[in-house]
PDB file of C-alpha atoms and ligand atoms in Angstrom:
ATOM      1  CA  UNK A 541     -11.641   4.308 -21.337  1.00 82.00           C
ATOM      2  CA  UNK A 542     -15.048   2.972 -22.319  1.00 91.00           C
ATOM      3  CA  UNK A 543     -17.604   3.589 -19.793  1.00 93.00           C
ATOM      4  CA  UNK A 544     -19.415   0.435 -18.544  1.00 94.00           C
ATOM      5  CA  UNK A 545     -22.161   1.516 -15.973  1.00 96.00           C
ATOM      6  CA  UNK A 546     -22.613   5.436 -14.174  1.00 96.00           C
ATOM      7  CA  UNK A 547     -24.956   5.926 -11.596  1.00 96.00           C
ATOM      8  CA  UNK A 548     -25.718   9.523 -10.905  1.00 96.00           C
ATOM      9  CA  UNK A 549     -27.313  10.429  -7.542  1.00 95.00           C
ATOM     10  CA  UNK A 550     -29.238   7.289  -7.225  1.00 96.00           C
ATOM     11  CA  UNK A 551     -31.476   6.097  -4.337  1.00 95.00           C
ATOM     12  CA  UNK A 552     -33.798   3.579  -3.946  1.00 95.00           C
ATOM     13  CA  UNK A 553     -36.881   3.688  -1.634  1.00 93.00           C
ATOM     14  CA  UNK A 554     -38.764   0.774  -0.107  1.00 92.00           C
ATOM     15  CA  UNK A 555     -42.039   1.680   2.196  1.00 88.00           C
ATOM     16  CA  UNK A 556     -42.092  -0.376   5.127  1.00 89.00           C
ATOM     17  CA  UNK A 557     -45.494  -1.223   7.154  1.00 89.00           C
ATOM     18  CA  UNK A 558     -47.001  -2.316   9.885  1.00 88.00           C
ATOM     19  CA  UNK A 559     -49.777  -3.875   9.377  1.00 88.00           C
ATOM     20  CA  UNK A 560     -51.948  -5.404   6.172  1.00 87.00           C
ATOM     21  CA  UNK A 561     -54.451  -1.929   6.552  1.00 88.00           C
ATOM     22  CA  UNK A 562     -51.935   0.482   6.447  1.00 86.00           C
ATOM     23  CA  UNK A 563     -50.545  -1.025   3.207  1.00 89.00           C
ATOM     24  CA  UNK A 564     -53.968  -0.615   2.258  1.00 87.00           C
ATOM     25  CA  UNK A 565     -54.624   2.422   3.117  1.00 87.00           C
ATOM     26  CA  UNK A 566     -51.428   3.693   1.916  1.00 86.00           C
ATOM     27  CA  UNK A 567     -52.506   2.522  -1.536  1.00 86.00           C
ATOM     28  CA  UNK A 568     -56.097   3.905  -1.741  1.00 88.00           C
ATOM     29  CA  UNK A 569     -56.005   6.958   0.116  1.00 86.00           C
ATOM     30  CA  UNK A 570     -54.234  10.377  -0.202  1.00 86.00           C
ATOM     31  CA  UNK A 571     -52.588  11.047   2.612  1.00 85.00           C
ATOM     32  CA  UNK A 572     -49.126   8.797   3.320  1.00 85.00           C
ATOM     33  CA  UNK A 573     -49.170   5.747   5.376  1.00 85.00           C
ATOM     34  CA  UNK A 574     -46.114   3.421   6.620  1.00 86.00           C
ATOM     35  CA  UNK A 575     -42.116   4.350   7.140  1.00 87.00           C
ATOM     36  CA  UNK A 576     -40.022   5.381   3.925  1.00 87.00           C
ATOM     37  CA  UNK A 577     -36.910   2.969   4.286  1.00 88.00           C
ATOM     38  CA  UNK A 578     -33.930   4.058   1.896  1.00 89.00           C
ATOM     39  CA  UNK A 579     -31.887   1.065   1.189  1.00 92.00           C
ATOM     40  CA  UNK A 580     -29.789   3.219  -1.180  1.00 94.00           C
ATOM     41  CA  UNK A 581     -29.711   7.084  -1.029  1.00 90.00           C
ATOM     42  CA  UNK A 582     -27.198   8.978  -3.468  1.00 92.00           C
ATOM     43  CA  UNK A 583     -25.282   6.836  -4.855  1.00 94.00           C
ATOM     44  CA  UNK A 584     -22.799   7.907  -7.713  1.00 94.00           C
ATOM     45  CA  UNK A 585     -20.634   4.963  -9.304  1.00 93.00           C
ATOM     46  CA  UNK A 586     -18.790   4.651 -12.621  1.00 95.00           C
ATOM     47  CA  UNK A 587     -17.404   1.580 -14.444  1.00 95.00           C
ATOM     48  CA  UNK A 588     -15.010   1.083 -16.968  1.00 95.00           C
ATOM     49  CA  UNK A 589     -15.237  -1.588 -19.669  1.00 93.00           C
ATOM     50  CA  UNK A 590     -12.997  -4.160 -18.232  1.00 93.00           C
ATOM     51  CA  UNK A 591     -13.778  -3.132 -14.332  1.00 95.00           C
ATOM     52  CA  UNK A 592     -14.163  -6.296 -11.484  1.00 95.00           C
ATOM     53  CA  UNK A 593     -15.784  -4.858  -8.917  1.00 96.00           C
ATOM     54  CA  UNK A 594     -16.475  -6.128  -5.636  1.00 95.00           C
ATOM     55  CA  UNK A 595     -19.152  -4.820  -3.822  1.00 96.00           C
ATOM     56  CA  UNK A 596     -19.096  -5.039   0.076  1.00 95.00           C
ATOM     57  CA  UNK A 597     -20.273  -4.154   3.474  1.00 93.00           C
ATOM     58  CA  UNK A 598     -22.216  -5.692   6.258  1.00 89.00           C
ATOM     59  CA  UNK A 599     -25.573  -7.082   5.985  1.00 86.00           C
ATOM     60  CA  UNK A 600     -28.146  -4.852   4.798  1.00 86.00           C
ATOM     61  CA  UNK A 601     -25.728  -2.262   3.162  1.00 90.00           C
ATOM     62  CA  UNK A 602     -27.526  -2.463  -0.593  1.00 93.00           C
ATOM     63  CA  UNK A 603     -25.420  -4.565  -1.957  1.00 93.00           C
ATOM     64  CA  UNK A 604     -27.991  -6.733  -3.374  1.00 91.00           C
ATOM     65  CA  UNK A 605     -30.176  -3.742  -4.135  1.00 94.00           C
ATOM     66  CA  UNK A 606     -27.411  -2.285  -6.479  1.00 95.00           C
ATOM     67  CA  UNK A 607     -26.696  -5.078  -8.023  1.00 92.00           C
ATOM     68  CA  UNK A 608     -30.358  -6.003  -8.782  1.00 90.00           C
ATOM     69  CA  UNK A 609     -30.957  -1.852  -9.671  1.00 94.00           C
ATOM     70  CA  UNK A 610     -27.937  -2.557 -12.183  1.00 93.00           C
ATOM     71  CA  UNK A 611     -29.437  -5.537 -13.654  1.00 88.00           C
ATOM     72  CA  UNK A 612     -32.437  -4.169 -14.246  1.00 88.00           C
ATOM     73  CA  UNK A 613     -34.922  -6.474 -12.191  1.00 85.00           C
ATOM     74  CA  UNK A 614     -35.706  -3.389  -9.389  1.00 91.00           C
ATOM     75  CA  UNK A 615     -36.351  -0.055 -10.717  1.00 94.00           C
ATOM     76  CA  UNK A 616     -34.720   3.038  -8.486  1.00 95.00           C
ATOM     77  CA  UNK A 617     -36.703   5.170  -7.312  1.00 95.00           C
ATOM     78  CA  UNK A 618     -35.188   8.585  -8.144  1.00 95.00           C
ATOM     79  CA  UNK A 619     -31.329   9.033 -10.135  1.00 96.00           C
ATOM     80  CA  UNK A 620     -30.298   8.008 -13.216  1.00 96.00           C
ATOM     81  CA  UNK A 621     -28.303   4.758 -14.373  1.00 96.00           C
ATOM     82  CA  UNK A 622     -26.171   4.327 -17.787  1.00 95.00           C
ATOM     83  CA  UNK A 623     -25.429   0.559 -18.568  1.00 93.00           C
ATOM     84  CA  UNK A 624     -23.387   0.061 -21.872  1.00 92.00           C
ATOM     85  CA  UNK A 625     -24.330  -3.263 -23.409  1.00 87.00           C
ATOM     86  CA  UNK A 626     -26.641  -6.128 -21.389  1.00 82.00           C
ATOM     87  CA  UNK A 627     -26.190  -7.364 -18.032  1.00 85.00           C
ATOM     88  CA  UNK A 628     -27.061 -10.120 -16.641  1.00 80.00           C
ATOM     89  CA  UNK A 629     -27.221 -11.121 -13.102  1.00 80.00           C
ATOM     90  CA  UNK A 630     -26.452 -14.639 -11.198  1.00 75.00           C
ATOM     91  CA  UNK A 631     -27.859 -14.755  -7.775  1.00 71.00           C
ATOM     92  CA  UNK A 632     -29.664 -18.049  -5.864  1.00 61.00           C
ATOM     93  CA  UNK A 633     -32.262 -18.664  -7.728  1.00 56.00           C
ATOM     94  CA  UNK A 634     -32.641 -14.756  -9.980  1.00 66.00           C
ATOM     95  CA  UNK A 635     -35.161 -15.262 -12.550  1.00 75.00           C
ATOM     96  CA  UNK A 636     -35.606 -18.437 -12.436  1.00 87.00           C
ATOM     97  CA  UNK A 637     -39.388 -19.639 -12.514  1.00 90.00           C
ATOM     98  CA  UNK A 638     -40.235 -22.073 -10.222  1.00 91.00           C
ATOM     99  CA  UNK A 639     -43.088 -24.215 -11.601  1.00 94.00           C
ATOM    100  CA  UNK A 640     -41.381 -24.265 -14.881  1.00 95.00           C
ATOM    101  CA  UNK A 641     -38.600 -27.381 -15.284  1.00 95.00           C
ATOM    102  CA  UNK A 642     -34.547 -26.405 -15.756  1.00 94.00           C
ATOM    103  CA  UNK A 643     -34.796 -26.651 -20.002  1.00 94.00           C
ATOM    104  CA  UNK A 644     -37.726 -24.572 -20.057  1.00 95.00           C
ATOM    105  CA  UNK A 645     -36.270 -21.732 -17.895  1.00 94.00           C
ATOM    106  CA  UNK A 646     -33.638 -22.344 -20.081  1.00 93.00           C
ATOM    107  CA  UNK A 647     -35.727 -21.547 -23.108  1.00 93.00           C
ATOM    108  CA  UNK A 648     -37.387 -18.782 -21.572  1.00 91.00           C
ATOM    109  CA  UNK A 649     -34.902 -17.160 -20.393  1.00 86.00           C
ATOM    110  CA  UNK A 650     -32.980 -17.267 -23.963  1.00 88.00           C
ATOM    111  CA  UNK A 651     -36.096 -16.435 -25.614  1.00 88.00           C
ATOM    112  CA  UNK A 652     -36.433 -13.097 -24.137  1.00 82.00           C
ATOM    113  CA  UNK A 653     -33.196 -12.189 -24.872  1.00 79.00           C
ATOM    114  CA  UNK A 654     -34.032 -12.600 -28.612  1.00 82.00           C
ATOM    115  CA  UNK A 655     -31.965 -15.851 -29.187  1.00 87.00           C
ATOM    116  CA  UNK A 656     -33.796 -18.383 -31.995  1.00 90.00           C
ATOM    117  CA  UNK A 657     -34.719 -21.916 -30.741  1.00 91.00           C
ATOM    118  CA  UNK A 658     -32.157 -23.549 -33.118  1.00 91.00           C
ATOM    119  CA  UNK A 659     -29.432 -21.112 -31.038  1.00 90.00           C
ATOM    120  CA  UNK A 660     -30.974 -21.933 -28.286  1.00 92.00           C
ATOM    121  CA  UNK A 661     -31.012 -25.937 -28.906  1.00 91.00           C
ATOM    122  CA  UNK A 662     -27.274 -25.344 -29.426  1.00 89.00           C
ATOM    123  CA  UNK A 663     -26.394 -23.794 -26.114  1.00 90.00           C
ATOM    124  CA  UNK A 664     -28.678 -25.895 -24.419  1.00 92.00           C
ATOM    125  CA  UNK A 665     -26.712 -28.702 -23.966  1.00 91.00           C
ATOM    126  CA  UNK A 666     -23.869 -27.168 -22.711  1.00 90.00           C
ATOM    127  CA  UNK A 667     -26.067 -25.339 -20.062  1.00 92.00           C
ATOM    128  CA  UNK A 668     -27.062 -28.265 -18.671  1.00 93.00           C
ATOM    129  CA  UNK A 669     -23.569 -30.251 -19.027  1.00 91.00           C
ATOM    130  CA  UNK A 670     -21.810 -27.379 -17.283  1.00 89.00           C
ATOM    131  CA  UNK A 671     -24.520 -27.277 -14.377  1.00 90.00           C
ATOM    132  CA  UNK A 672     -24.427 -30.893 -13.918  1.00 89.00           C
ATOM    133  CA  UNK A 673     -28.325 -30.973 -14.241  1.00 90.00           C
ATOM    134  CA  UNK A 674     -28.331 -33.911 -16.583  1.00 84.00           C
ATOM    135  CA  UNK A 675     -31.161 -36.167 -14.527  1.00 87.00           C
ATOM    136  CA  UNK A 676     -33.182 -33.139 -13.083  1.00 93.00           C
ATOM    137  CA  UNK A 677     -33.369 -30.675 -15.795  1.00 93.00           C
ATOM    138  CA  UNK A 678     -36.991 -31.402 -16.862  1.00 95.00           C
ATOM    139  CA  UNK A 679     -37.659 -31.200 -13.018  1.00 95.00           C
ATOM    140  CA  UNK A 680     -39.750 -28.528 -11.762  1.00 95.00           C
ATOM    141  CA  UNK A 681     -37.444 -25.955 -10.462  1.00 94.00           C
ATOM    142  CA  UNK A 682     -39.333 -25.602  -7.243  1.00 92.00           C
ATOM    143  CA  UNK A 683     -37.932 -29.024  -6.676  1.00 94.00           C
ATOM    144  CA  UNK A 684     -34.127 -28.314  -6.880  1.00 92.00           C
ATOM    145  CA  UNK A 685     -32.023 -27.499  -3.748  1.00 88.00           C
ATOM    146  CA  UNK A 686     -30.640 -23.744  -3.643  1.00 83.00           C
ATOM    147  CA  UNK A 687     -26.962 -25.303  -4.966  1.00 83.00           C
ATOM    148  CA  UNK A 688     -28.820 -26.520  -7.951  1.00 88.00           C
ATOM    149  CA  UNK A 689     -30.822 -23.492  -8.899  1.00 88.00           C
ATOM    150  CA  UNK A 690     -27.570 -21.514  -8.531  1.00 84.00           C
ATOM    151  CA  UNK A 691     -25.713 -23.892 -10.961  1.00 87.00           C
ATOM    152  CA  UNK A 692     -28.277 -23.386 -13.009  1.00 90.00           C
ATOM    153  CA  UNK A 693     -28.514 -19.542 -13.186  1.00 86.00           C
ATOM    154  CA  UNK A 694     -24.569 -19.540 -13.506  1.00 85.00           C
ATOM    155  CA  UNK A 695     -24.813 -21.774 -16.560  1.00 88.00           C
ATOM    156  CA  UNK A 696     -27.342 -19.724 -18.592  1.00 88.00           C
ATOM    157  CA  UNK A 697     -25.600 -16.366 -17.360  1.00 83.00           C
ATOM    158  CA  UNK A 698     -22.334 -17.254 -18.757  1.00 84.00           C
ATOM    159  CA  UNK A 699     -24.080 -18.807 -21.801  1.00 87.00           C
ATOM    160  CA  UNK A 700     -25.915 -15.942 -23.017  1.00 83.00           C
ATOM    161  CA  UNK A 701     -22.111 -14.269 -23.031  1.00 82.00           C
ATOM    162  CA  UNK A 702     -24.119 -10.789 -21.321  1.00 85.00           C
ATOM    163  CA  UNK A 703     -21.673  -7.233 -21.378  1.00 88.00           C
ATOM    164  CA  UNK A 704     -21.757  -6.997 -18.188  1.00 90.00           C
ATOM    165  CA  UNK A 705     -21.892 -10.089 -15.525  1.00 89.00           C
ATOM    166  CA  UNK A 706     -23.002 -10.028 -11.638  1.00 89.00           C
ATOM    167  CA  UNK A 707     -22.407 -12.247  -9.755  1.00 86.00           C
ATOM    168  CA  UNK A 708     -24.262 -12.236  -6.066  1.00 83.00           C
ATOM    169  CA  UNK A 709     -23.022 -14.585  -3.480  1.00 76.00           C
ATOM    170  CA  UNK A 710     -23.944 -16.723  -6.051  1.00 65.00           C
ATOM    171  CA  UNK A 711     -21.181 -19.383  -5.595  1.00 66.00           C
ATOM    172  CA  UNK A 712     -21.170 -19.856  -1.658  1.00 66.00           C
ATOM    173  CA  UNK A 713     -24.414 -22.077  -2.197  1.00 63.00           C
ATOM    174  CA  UNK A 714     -22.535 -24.568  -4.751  1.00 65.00           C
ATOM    175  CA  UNK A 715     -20.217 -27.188  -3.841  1.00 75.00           C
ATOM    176  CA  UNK A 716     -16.450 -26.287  -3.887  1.00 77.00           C
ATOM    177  CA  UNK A 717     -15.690 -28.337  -7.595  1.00 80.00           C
ATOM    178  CA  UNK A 718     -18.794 -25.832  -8.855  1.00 80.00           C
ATOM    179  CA  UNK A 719     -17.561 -22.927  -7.340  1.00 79.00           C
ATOM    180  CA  UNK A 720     -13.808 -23.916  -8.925  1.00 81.00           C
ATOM    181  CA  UNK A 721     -15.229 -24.200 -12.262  1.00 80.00           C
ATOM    182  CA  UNK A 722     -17.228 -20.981 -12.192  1.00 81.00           C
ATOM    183  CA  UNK A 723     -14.116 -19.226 -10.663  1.00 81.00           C
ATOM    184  CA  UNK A 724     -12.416 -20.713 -14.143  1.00 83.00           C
ATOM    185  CA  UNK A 725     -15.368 -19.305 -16.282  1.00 83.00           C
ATOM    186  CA  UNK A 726     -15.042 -15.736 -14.637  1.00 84.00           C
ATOM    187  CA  UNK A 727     -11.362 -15.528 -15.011  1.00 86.00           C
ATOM    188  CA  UNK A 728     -11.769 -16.453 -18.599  1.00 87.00           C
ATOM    189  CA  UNK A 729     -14.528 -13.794 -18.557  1.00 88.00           C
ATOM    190  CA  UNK A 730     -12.039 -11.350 -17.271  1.00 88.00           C
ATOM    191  CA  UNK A 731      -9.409 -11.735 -19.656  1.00 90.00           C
ATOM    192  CA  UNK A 732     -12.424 -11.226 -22.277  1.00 90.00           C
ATOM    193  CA  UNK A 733     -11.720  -7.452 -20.800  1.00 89.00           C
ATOM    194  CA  UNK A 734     -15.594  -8.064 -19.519  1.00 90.00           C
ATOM    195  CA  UNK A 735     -17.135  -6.196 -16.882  1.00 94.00           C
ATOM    196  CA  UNK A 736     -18.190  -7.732 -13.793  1.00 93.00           C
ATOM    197  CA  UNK A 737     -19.609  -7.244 -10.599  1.00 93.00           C
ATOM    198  CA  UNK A 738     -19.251  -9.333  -7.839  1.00 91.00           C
ATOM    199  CA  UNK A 739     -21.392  -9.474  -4.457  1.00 91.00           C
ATOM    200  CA  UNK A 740     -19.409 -11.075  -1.345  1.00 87.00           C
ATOM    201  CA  UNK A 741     -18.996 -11.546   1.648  1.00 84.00           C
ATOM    202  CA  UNK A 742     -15.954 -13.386   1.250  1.00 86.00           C
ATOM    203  CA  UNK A 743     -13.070 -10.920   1.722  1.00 90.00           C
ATOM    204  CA  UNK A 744     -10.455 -13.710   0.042  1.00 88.00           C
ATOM    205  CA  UNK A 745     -12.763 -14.092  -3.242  1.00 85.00           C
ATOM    206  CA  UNK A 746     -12.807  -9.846  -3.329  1.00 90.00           C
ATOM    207  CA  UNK A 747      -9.466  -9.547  -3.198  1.00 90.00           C
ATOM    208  CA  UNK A 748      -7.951 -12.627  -6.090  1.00 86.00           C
ATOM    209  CA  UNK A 749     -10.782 -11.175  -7.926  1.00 87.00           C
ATOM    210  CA  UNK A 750     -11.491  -7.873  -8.541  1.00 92.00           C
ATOM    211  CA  UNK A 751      -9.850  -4.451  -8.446  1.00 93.00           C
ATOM    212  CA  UNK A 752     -11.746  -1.999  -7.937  1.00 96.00           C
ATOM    213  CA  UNK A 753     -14.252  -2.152  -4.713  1.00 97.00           C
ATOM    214  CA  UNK A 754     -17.512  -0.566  -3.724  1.00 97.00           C
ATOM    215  CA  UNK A 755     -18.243  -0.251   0.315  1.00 96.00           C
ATOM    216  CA  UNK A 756     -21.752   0.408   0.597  1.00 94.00           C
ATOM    217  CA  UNK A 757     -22.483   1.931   4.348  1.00 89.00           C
ATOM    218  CA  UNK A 758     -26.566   2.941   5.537  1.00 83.00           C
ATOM    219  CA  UNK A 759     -26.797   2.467   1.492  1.00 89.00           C
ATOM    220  CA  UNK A 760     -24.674   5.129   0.841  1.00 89.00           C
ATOM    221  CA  UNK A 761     -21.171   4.624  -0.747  1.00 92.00           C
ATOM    222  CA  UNK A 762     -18.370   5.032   2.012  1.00 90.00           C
ATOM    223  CA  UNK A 763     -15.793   4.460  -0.084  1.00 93.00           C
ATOM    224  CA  UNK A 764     -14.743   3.586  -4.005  1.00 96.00           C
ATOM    225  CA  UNK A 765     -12.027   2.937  -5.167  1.00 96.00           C
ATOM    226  CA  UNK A 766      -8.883   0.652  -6.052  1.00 96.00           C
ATOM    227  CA  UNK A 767      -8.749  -3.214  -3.834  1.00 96.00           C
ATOM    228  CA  UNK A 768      -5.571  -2.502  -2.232  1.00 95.00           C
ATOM    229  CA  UNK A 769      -6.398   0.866  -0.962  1.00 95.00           C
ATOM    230  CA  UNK A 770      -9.503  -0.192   0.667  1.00 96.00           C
ATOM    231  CA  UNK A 771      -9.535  -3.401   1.606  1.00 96.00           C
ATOM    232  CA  UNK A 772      -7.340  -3.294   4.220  1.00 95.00           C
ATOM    233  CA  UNK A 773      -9.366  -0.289   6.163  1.00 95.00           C
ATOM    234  CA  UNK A 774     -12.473  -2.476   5.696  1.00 95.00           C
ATOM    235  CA  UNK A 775     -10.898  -5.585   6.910  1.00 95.00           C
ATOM    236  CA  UNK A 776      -9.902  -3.199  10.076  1.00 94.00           C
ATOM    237  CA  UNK A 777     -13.638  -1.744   9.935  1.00 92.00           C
ATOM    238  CA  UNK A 778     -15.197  -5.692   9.756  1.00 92.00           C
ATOM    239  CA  UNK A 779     -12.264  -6.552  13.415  1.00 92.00           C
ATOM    240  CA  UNK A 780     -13.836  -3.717  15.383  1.00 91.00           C
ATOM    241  CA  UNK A 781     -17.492  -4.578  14.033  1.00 92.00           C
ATOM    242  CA  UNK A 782     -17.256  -8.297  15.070  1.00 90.00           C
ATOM    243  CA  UNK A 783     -16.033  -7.162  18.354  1.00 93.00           C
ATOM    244  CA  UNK A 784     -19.148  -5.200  19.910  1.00 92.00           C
ATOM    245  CA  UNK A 785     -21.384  -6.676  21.897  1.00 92.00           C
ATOM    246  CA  UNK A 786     -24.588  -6.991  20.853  1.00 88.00           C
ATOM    247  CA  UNK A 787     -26.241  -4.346  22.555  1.00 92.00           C
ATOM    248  CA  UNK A 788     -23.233  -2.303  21.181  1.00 91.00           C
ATOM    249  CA  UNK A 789     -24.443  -3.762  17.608  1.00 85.00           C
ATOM    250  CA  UNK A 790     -27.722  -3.327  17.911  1.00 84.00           C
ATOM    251  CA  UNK A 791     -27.031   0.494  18.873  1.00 89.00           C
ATOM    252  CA  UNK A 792     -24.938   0.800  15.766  1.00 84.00           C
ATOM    253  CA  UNK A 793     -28.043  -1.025  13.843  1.00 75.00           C
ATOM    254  CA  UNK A 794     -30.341   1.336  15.170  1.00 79.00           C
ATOM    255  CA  UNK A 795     -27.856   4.187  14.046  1.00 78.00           C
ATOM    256  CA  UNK A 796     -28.297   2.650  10.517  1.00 69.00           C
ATOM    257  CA  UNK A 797     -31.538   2.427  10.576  1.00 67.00           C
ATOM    258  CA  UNK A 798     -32.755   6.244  11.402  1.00 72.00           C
ATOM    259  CA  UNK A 799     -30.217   7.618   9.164  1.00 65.00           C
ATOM    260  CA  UNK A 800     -32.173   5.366   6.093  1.00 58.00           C
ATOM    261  CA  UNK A 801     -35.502   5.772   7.728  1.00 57.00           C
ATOM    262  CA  UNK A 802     -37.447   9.132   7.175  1.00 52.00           C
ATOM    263  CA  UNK A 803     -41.299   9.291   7.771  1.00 44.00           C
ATOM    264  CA  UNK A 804     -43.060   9.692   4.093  1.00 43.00           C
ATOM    265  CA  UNK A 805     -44.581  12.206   2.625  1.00 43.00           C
ATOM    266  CA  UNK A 806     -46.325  11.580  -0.730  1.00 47.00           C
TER     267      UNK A 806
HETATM  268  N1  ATP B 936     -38.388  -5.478  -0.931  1.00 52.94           N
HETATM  269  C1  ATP B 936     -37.934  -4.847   0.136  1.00 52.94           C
HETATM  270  N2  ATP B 936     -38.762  -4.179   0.973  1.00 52.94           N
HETATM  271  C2  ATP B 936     -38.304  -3.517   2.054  1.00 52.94           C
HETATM  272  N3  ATP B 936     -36.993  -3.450   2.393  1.00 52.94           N
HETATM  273  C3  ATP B 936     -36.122  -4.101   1.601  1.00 52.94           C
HETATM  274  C4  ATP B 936     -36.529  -4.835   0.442  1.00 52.94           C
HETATM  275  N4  ATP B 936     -35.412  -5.364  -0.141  1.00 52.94           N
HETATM  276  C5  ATP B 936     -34.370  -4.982   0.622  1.00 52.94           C
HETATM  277  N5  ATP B 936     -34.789  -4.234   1.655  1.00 52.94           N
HETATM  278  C6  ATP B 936     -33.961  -3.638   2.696  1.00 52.94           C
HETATM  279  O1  ATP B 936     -32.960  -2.855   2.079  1.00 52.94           O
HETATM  280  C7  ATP B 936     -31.739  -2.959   2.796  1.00 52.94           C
HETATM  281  C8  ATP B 936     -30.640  -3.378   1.860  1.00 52.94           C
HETATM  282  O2  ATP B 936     -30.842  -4.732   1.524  1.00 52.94           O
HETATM  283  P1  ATP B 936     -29.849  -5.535   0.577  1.00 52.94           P
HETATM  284  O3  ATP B 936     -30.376  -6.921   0.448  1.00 52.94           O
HETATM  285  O4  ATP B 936     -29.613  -4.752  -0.665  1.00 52.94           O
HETATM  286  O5  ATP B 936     -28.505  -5.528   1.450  1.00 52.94           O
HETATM  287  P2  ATP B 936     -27.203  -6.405   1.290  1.00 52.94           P
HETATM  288  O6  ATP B 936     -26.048  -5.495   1.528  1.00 52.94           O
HETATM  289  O7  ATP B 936     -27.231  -7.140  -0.001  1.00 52.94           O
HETATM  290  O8  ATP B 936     -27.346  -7.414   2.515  1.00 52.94           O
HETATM  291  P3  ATP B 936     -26.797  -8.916   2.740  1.00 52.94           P
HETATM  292  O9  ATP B 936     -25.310  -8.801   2.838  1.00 52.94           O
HETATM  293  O10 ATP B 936     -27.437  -9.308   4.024  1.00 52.94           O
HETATM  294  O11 ATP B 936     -27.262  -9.739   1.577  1.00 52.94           O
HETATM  295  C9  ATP B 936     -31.973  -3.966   3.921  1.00 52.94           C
HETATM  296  O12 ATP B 936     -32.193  -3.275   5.126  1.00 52.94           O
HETATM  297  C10 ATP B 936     -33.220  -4.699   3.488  1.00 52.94           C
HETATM  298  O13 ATP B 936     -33.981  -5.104   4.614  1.00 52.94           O
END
């Protein structure tokens, strides 16, 4: 088995303030300011070549903080993370610079990923064919609706042909036809033996997908493992979860919260 990705003990903390001065303060002087908030805390995660993994768990788990750790657009804070080959990540909007228009994010993007502008010229086309940008691409991308900026970021992630693809909730923006087509694209993707990572919330998309699944808890992992064994307890977890009452939910929130939140020390 080829490895894809391992993550070795890795967390990831984010300072949280309360006011404008204490950021301030926090920055200039020596002593620590604010609340350390750990929205991942000793993690450890392997990936074959080949895996589709779907990572889960209610909002707030880390999901998105893993996935963007993986992809390389948020450092971690302590840890270490292998990633065989490139990845690249599709999320609403990721990378995507706003004043610039569709075909020059398009450039950019390929740019810094070392393709030449006659490759680039080449896969343009299709880019913008298979996002169905034709009339807005030399729009500002601050002008296109969320759907469109994700069609877009889906197009030049599957262009660019990355190692390792992740996909974050990515396709619940698009219209169904785009999110049929991109299903198409990842399947092919799969049978490529590629590795992928996929960010739902959609139990139904986890489970035709993947099969392998990560359940991310108070940013730790609660459980790893194959679809079929988990699934079903998370499915049971997500009943009971939907039944509290709010106060019950907001106990279970606050739970959450202390066990991430630890007051910093420098
Ligand atoms: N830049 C940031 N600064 C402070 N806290 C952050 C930051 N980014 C994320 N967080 C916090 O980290 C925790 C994990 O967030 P993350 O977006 O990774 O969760 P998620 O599982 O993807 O959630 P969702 O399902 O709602 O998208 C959340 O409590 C979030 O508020």
């Amino acid at each position: 088995m080829t490895i894809s990705i391992e993550i070795k003990d890795l967390s990831k903390k984010y300072k949280l303030y309360q006011s404008r001065s204490e950021r301030f303060k926090d920055l200039v002087l020596p002593k620590s300011y604010g609340k350390d908030f750990w929205a991942l805390r000793h993690v450890d995660f392997r990936a074959n070549k080949g895996d589709v993994i779907g990572f889960i768990g209610i909002n707030g788990s880390g999901k998105s903080t893993l996935s963007n750790i993986i992809a390389g657009i948020v450092p971690e804070s302590s840890g270490s993370i292998y990633i065989n080959g490139q990845a690249s990540l599709i999320a609403v909007s990721s990378g995507l610079k706003g004043d610039l228009t569709g075909r020059e994010n398009i450039e950019l993007k390929c740019l810094m990923l070392g393709f030449s502008m006659k490759e680039i010229k080449e896969m343009q086309q299709w880019i913008i064919e298979f996002a169905e940008l034709e009339d807005f691409i030399d729009q500002p991308v601050k002008s296109y609706s969320s759907g469109m900026k994700s069609r877009l970021g889906f197009a030049i992630s599957v262009t660019i042909d990355p190692d390792i693809l992740i996909i974050d909730e990515a396709l619940s923006v698009g219209d169904k036809a785009f999110a049929e087509k991109s299903i198409e694209k990842m399947k092919e993707f799969k049978a490529q033996g590629k590795t992928m990572i996929f960010v739902s919330h959609s139990i139904n998309q986890i489970k035709n997908f993947c099969n392998k699944v990560l359940w991310l808890e108070f940013g730790q992992v609660k459980k790893y493992g194959n679809v079929d064994d988990i699934i079903p307890e998370y499915e049971n977890f997500i009943k009971e979860y939907k039944k509290m009452t709010k106060k019950q939910k907001s106990v279970y929130k606050r739970k959450v919260i202390e066990n991430q939140t630890v007051r910093g020390n420098k």
